[in-house]
PDB file of C-alpha atoms in Angstrom:
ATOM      1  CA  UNK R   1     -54.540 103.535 -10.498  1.00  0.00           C
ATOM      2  CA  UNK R   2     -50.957 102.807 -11.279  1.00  0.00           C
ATOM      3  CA  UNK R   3     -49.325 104.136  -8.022  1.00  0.00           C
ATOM      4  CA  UNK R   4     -52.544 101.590  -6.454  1.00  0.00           C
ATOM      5  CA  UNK R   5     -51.247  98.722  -8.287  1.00  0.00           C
ATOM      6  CA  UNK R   6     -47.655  99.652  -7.832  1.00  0.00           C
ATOM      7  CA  UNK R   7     -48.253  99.957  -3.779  1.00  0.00           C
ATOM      8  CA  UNK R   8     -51.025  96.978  -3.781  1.00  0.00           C
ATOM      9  CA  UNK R   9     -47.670  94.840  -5.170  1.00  0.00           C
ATOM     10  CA  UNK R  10     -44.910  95.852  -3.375  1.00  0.00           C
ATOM     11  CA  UNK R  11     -46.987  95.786  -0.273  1.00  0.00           C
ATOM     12  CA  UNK R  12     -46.768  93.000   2.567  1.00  0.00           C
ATOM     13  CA  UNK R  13     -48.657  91.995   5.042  1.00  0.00           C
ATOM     14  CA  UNK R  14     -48.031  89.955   7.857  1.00  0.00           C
ATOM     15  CA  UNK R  15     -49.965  86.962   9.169  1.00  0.00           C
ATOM     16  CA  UNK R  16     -49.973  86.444  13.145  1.00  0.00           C
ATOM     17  CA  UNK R  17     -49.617  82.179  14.186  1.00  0.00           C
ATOM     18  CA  UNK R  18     -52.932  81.942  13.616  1.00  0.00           C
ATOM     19  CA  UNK R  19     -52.614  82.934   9.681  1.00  0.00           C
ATOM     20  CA  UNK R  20     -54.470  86.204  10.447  1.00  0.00           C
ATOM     21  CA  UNK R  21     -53.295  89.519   8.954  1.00  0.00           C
ATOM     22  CA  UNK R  22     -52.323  92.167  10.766  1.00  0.00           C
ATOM     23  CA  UNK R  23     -53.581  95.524  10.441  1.00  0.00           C
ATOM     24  CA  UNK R  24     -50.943  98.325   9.724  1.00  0.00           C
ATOM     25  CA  UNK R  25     -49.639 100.009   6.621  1.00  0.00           C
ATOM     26  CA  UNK R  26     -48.056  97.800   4.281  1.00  0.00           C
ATOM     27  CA  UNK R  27     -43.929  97.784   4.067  1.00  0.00           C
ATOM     28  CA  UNK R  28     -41.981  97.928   0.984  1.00  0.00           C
ATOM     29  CA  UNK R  29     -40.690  94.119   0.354  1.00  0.00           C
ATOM     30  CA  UNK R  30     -36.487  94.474   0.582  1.00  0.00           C
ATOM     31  CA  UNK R  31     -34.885  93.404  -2.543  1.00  0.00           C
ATOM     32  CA  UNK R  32     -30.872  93.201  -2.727  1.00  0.00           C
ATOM     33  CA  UNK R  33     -29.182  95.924  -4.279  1.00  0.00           C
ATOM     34  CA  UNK R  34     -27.837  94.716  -7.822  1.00  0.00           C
ATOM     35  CA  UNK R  35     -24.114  94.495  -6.624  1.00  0.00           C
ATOM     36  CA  UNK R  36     -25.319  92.215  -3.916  1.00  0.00           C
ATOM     37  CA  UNK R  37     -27.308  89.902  -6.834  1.00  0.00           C
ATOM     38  CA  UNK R  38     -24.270  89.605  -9.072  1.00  0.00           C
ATOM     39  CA  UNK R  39     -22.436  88.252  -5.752  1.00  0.00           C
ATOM     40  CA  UNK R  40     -25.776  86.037  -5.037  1.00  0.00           C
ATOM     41  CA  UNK R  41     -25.239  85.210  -8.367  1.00  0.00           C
ATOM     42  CA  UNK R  42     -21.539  84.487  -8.396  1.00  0.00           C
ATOM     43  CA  UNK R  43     -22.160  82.330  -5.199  1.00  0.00           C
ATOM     44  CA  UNK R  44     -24.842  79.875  -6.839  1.00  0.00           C
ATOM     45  CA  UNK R  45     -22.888  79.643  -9.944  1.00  0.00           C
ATOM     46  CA  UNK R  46     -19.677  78.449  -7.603  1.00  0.00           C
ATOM     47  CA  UNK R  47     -21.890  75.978  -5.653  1.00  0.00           C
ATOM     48  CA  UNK R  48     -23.376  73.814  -8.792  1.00  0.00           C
ATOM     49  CA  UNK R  49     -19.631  73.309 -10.285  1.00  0.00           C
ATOM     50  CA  UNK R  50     -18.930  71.984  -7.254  1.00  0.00           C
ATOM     51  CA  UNK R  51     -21.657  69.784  -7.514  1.00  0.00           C
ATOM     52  CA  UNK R  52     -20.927  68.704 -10.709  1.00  0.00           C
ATOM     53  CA  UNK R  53     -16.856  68.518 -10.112  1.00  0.00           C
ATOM     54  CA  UNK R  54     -17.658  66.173  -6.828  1.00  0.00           C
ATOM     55  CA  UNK R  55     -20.148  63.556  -9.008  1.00  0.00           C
ATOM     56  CA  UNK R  56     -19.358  60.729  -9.633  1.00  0.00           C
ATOM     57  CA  UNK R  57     -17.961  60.340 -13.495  1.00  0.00           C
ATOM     58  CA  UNK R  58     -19.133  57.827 -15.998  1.00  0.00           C
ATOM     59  CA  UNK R  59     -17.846  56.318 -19.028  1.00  0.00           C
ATOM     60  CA  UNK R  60     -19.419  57.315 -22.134  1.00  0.00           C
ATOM     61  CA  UNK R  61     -21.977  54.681 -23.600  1.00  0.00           C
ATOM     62  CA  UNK R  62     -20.569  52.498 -26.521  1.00  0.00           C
ATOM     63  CA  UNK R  63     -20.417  48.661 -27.672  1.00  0.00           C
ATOM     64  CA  UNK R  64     -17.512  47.894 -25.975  1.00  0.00           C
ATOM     65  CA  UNK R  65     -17.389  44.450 -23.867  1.00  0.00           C
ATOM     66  CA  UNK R  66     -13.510  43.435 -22.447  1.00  0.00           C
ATOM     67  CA  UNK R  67     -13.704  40.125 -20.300  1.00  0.00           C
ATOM     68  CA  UNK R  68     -10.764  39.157 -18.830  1.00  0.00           C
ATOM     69  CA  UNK R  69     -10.402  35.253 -17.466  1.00  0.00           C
ATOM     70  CA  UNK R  70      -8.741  33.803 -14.390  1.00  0.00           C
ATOM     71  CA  UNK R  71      -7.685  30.677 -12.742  1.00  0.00           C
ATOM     72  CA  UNK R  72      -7.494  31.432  -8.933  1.00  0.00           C
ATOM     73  CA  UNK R  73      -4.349  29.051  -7.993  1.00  0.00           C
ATOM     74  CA  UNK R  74      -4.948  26.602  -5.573  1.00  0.00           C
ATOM     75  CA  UNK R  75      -5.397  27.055  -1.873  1.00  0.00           C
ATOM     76  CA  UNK R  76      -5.138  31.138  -2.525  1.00  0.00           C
ATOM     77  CA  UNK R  77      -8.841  32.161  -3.151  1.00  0.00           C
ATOM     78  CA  UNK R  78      -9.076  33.580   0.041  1.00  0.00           C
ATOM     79  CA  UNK R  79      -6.040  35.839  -0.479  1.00  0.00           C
ATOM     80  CA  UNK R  80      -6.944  36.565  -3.985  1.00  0.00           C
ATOM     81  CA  UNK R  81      -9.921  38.235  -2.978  1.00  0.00           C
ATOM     82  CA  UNK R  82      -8.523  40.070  -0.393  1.00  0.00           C
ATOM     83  CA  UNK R  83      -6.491  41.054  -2.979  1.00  0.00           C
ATOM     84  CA  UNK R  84      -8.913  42.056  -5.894  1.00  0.00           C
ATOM     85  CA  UNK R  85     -11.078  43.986  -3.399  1.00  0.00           C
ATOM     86  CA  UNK R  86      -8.062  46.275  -2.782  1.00  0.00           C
ATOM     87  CA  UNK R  87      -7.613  46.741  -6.075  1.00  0.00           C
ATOM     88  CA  UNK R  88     -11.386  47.760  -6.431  1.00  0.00           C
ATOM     89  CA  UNK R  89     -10.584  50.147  -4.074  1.00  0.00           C
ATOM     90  CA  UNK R  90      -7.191  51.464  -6.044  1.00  0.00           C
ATOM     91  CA  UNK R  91      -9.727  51.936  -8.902  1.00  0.00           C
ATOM     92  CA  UNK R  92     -11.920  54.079  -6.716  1.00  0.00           C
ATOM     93  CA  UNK R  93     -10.076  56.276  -5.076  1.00  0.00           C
ATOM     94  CA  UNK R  94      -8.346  57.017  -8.561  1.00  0.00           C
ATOM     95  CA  UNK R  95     -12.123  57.842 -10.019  1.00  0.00           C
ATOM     96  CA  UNK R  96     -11.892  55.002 -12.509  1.00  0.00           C
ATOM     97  CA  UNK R  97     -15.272  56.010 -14.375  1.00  0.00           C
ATOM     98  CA  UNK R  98     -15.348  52.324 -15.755  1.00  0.00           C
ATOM     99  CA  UNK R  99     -18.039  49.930 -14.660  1.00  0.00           C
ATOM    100  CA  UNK R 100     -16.040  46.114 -13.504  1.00  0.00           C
ATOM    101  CA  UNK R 101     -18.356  43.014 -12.529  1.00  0.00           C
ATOM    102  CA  UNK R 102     -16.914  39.898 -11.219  1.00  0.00           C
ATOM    103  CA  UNK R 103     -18.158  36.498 -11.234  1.00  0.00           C
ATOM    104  CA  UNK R 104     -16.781  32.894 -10.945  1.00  0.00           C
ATOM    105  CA  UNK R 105     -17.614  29.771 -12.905  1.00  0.00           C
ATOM    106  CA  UNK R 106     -19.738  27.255 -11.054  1.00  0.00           C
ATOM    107  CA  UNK R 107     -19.998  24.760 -13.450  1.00  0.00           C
ATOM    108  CA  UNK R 108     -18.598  23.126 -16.721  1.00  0.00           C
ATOM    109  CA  UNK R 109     -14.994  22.659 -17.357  1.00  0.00           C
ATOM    110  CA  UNK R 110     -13.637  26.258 -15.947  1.00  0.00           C
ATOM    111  CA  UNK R 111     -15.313  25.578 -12.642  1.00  0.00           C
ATOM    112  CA  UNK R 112     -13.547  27.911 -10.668  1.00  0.00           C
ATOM    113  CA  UNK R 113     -12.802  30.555 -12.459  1.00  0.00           C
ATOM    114  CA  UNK R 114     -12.577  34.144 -12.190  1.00  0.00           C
ATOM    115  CA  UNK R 115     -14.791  36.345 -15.096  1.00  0.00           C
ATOM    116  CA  UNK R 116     -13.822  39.807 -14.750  1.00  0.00           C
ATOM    117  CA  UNK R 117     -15.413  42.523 -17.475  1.00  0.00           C
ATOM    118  CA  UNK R 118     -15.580  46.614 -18.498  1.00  0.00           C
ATOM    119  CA  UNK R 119     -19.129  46.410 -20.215  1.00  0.00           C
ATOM    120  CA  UNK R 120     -21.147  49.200 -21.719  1.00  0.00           C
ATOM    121  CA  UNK R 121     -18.102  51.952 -22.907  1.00  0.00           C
ATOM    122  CA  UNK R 122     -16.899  52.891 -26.337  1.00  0.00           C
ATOM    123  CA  UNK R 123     -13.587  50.860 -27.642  1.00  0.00           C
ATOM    124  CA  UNK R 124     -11.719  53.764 -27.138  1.00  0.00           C
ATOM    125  CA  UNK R 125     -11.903  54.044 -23.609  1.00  0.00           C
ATOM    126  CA  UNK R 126      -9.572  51.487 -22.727  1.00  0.00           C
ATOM    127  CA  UNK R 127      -6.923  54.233 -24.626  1.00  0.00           C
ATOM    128  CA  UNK R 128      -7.847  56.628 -21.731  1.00  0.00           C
ATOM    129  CA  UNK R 129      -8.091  54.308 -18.945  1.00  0.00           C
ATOM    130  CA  UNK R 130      -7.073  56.006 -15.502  1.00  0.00           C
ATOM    131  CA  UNK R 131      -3.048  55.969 -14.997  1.00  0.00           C
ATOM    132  CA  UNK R 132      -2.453  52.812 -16.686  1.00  0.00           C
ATOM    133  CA  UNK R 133       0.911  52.354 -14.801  1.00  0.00           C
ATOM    134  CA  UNK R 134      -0.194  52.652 -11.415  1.00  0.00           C
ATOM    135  CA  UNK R 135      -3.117  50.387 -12.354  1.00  0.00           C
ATOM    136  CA  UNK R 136      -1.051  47.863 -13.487  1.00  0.00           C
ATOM    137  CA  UNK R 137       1.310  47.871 -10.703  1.00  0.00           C
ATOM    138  CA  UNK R 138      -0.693  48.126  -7.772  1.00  0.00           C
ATOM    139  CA  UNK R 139      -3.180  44.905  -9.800  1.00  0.00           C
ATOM    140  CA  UNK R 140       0.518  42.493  -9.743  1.00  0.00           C
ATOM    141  CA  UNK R 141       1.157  43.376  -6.554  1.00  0.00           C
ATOM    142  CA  UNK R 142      -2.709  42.745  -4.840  1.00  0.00           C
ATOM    143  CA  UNK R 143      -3.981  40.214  -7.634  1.00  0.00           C
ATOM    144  CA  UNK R 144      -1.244  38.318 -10.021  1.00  0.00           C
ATOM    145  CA  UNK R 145       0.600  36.157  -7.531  1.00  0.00           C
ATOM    146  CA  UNK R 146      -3.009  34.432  -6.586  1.00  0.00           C
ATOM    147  CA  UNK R 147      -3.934  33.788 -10.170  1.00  0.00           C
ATOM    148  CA  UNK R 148      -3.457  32.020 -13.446  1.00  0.00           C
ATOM    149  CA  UNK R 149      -4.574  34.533 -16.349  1.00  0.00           C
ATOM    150  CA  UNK R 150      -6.184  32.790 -19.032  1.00  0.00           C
ATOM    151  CA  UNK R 151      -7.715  35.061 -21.695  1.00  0.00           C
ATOM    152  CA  UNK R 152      -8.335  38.942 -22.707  1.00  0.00           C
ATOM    153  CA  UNK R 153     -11.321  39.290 -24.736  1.00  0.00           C
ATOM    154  CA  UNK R 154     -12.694  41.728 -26.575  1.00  0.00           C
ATOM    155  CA  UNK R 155     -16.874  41.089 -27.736  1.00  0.00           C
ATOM    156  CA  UNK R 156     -19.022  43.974 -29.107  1.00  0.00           C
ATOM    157  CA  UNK R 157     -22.760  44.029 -28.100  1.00  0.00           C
ATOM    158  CA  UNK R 158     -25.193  43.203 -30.728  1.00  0.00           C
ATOM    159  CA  UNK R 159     -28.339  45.174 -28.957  1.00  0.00           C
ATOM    160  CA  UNK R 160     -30.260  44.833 -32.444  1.00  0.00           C
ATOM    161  CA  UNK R 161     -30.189  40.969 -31.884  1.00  0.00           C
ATOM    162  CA  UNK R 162     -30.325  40.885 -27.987  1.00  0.00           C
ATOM    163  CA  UNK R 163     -33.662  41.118 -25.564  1.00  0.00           C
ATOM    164  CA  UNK R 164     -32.643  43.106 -22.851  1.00  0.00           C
ATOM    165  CA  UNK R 165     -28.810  44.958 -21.893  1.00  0.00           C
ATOM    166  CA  UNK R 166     -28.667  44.339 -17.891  1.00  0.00           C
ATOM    167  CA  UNK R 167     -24.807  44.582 -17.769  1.00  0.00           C
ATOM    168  CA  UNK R 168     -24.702  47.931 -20.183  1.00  0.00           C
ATOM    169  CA  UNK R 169     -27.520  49.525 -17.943  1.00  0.00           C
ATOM    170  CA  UNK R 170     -25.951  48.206 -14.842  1.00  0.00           C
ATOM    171  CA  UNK R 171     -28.517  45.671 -13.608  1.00  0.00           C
ATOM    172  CA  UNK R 172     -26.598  42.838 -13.135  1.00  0.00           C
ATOM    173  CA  UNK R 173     -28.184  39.890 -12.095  1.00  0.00           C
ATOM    174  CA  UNK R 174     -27.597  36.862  -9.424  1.00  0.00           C
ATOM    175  CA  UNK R 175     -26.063  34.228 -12.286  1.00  0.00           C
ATOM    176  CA  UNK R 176     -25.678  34.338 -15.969  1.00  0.00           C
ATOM    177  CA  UNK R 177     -26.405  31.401 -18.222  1.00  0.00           C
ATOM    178  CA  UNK R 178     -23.485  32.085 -20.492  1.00  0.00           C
ATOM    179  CA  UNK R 179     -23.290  30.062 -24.254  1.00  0.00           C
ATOM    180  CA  UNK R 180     -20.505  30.050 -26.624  1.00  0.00           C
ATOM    181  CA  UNK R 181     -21.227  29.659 -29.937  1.00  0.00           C
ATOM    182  CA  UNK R 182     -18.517  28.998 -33.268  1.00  0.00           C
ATOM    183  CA  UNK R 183     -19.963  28.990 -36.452  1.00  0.00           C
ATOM    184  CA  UNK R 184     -18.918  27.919 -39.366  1.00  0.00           C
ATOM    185  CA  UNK R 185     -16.822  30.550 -41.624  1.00  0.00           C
ATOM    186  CA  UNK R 186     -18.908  32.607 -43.790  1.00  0.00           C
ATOM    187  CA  UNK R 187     -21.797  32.117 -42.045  1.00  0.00           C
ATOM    188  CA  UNK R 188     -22.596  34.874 -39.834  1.00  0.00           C
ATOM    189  CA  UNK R 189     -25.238  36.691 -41.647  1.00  0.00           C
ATOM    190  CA  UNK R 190     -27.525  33.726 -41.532  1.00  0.00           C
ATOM    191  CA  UNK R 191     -26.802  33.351 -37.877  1.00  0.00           C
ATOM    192  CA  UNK R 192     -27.828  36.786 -37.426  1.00  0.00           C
ATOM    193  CA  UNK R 193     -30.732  36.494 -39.374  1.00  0.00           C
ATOM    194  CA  UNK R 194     -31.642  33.643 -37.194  1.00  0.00           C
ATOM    195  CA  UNK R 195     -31.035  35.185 -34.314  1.00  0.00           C
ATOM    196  CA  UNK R 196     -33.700  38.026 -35.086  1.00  0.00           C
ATOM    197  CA  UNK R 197     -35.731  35.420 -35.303  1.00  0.00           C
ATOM    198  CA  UNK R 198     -35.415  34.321 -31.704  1.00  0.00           C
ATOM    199  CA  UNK R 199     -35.331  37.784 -30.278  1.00  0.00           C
ATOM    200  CA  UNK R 200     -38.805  38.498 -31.936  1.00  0.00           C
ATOM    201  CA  UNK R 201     -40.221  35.240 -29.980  1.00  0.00           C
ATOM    202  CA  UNK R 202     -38.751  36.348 -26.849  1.00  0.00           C
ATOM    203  CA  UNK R 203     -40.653  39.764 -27.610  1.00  0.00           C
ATOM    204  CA  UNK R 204     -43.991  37.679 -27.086  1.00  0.00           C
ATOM    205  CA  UNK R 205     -42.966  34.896 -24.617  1.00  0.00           C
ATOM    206  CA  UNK R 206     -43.720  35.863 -21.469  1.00  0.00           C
ATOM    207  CA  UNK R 207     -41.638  35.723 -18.516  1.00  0.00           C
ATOM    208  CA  UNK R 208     -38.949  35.507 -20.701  1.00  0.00           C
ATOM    209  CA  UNK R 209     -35.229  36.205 -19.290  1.00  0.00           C
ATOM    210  CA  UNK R 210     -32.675  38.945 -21.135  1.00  0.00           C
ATOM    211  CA  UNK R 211     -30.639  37.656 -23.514  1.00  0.00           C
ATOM    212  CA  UNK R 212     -27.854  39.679 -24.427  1.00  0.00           C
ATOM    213  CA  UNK R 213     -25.471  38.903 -27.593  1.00  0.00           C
ATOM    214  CA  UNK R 214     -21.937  39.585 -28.295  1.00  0.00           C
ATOM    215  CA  UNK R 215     -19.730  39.062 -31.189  1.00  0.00           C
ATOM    216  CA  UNK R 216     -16.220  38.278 -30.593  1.00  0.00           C
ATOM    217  CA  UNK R 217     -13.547  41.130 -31.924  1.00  0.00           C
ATOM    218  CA  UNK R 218     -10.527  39.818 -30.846  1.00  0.00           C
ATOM    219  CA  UNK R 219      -8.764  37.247 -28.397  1.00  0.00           C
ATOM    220  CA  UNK R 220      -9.537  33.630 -29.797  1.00  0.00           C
ATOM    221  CA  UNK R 221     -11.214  31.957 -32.649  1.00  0.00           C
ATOM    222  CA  UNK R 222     -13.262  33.656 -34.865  1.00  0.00           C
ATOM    223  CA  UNK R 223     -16.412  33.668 -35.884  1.00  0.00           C
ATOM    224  CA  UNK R 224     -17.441  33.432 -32.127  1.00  0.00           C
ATOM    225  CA  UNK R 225     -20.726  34.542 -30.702  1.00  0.00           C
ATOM    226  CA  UNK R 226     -21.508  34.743 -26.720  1.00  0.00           C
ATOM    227  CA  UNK R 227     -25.146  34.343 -25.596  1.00  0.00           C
ATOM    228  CA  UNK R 228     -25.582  35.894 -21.891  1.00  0.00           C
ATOM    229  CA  UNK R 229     -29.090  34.675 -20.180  1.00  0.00           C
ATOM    230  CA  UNK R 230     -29.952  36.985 -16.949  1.00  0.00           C
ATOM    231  CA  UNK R 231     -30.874  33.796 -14.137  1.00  0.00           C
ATOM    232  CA  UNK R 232     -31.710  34.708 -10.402  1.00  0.00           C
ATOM    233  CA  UNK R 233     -31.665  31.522  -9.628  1.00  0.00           C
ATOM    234  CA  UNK R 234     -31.860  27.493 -10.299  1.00  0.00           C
ATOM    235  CA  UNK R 235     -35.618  28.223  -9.530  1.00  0.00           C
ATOM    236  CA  UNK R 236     -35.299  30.502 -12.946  1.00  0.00           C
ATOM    237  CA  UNK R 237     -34.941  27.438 -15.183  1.00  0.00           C
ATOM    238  CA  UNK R 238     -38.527  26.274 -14.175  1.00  0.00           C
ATOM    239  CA  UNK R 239     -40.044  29.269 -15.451  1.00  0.00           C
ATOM    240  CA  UNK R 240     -38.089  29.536 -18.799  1.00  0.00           C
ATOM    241  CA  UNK R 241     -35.000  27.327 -19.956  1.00  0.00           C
ATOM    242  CA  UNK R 242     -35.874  26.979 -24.023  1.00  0.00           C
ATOM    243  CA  UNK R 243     -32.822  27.657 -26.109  1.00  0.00           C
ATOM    244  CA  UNK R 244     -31.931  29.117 -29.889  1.00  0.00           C
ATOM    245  CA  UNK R 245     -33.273  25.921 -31.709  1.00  0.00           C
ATOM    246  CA  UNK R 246     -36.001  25.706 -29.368  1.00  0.00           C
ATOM    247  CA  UNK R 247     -37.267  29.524 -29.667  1.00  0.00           C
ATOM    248  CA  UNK R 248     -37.170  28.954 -33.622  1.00  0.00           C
ATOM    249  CA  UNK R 249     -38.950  25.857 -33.821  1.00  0.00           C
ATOM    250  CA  UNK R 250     -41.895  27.015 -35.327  1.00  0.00           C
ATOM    251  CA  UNK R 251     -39.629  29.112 -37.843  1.00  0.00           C
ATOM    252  CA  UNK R 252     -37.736  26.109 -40.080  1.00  0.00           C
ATOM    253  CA  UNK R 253     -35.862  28.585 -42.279  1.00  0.00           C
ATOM    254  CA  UNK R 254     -34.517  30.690 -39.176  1.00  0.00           C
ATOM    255  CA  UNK R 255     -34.112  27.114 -37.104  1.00  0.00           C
ATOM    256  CA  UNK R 256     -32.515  26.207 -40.820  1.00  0.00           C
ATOM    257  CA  UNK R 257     -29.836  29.167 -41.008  1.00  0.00           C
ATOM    258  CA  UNK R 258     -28.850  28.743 -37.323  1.00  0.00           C
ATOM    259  CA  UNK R 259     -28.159  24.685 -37.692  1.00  0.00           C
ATOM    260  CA  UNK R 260     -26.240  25.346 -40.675  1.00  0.00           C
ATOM    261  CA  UNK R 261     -23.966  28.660 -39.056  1.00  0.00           C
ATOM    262  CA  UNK R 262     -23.161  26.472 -35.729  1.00  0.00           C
ATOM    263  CA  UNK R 263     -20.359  24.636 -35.763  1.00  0.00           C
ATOM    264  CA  UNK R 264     -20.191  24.186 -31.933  1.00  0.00           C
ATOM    265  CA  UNK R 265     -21.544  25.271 -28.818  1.00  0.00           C
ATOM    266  CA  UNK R 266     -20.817  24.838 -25.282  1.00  0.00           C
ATOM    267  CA  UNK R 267     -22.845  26.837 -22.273  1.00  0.00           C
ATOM    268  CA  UNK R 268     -21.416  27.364 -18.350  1.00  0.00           C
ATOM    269  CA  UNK R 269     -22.474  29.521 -15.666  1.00  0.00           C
ATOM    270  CA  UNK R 270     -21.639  32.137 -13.341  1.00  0.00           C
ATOM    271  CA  UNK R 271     -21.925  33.909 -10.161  1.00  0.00           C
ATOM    272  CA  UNK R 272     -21.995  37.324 -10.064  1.00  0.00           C
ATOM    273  CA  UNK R 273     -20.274  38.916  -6.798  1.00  0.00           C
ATOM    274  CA  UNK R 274     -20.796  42.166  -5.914  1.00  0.00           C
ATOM    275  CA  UNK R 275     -17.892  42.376  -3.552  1.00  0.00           C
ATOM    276  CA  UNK R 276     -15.668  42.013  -5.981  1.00  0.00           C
ATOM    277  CA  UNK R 277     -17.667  44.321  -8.580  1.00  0.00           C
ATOM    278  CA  UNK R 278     -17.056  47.933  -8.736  1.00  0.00           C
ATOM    279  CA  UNK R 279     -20.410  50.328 -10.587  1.00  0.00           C
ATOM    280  CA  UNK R 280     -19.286  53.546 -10.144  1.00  0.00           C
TER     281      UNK R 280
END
């Protein structure tokens, strides 16, 4: 019985184009002799570091949110980006595994402008960025005579307060409604408590846009918050356009805290452009 098993699997049979099988004895399959496996082996093990070597890299996940601000200098937008898109591609041919959007202002009083950012990373990426030197270099050659820089900012994502992450999971969308908020020192707690508030009204509002929130760490006035509303398009606004005060209306001690925390606010918005965007 065993030597009938043994032979009944090791035994093959062969099937003509029509999927008949053909009569004869049955052959002994071939199986490679172990040296041959370990090489096999060796081969496959070879091929998937390759694999993984020639993928693309990304930055680790973290808080991290660096914007850096613009004014393209008149009569040069043109030329400046020709010369941010080369630098997009300095960053990839040097495997830069940071994420960079672009927009511009199309409204307000920075009308104009050009929003770079590094979303979605730890802090302590920027201390490992790719060959800092030859990034800096080859960005005053291709970029800085075009442009004006404004600002270097540094905001840390609040995802406990905010209803949806598009930037950090690499969605970005068409425009951003984008709110600036200064409170009043000392009052950030209540803000926060307000703005829990909100988020859980956006939870059950349907239809309703992301809202992402950052605090500001460093690079102007503090205590700064920045609201960033996900729009497609003008056509956006008739499907949702409340704001804070309006989401907490039916809450008077949240709509209470966040009256009291702001100070001032002032709202613009932007334009993404994928040209001059790099998601590796």
């Amino acid at each position: 019985m065993r030597a009938a098993g043994l032979k009944k699997f090791w035994g093959i049979r062969q099937k003509d184009s029509h999927g008949s099988v053909n009569g004869g004895k049955p052959r002994m399959a071939w199986l490679p002799s172990f040296p041959a496996r370990i090489s096999m082996m060796y081969r496959l093990l070879i091929a998937a570091l390759a694999c993984l070597l020639i993928a693309p890299v990304r930055a680790q996940q973290g808080p991290a949110a660096h914007f850096f601000v613009y004014q393209v200098n008149p009569g040069a937008q043109a030329k400046f980006e020709d010369g941010y898109r080369h630098h997009l591609g300095w960053h990839r041919s040097h495997h830069d595994p940071l994420v960079w959007y672009g927009w511009t202002v199309s409204d307000g009083k920075r009308d104009g402008y050009f929003i770079d950012a590094s979303v979605g990373e730890p802090f302590a990426a920027f201390d490992h960025r790719v060959d800092v030197e030859q990034d800096g270099a080859d960005f005053r050659a291709s970029v800085t005579p075009y442009v004006t820089p404004q600002a270097q900012l540094a905001y840390q994502l609040l995802p406990e307060l905010s209803y949806g992450t598009p930037l950090e999971k690499r969605q970005p969308s068409d425009a951003v409604q984008v709110t600036y908020f200064d409170l009043r020192p000392g009052m950030q707690s209540r803000f926060e408590h307000a703005l829990q508030a909100a988020r859980r009204v956006l939870a059950s509002t349907p239809a309703a846009p992301p809202h992402t929130w950052y605090r500001l760490v460093s690079g102007g006035d503090t205590p700064r918050y920045m609201l960033m509303v996900a729009r497609a398009n003008w056509a956006s606004y008739d499907g949702f356009r409340k704001d804070v005060a309006d989401l907490l209306a039916n809450d008077q001690n949240a709509l209470r805290d966040f009256t009291d925390a702001v100070r001032s606010s002032s709202t613009e918005s932007w334009k993404y452009h994928p040209d001059l965007s790099n998601l590796p």
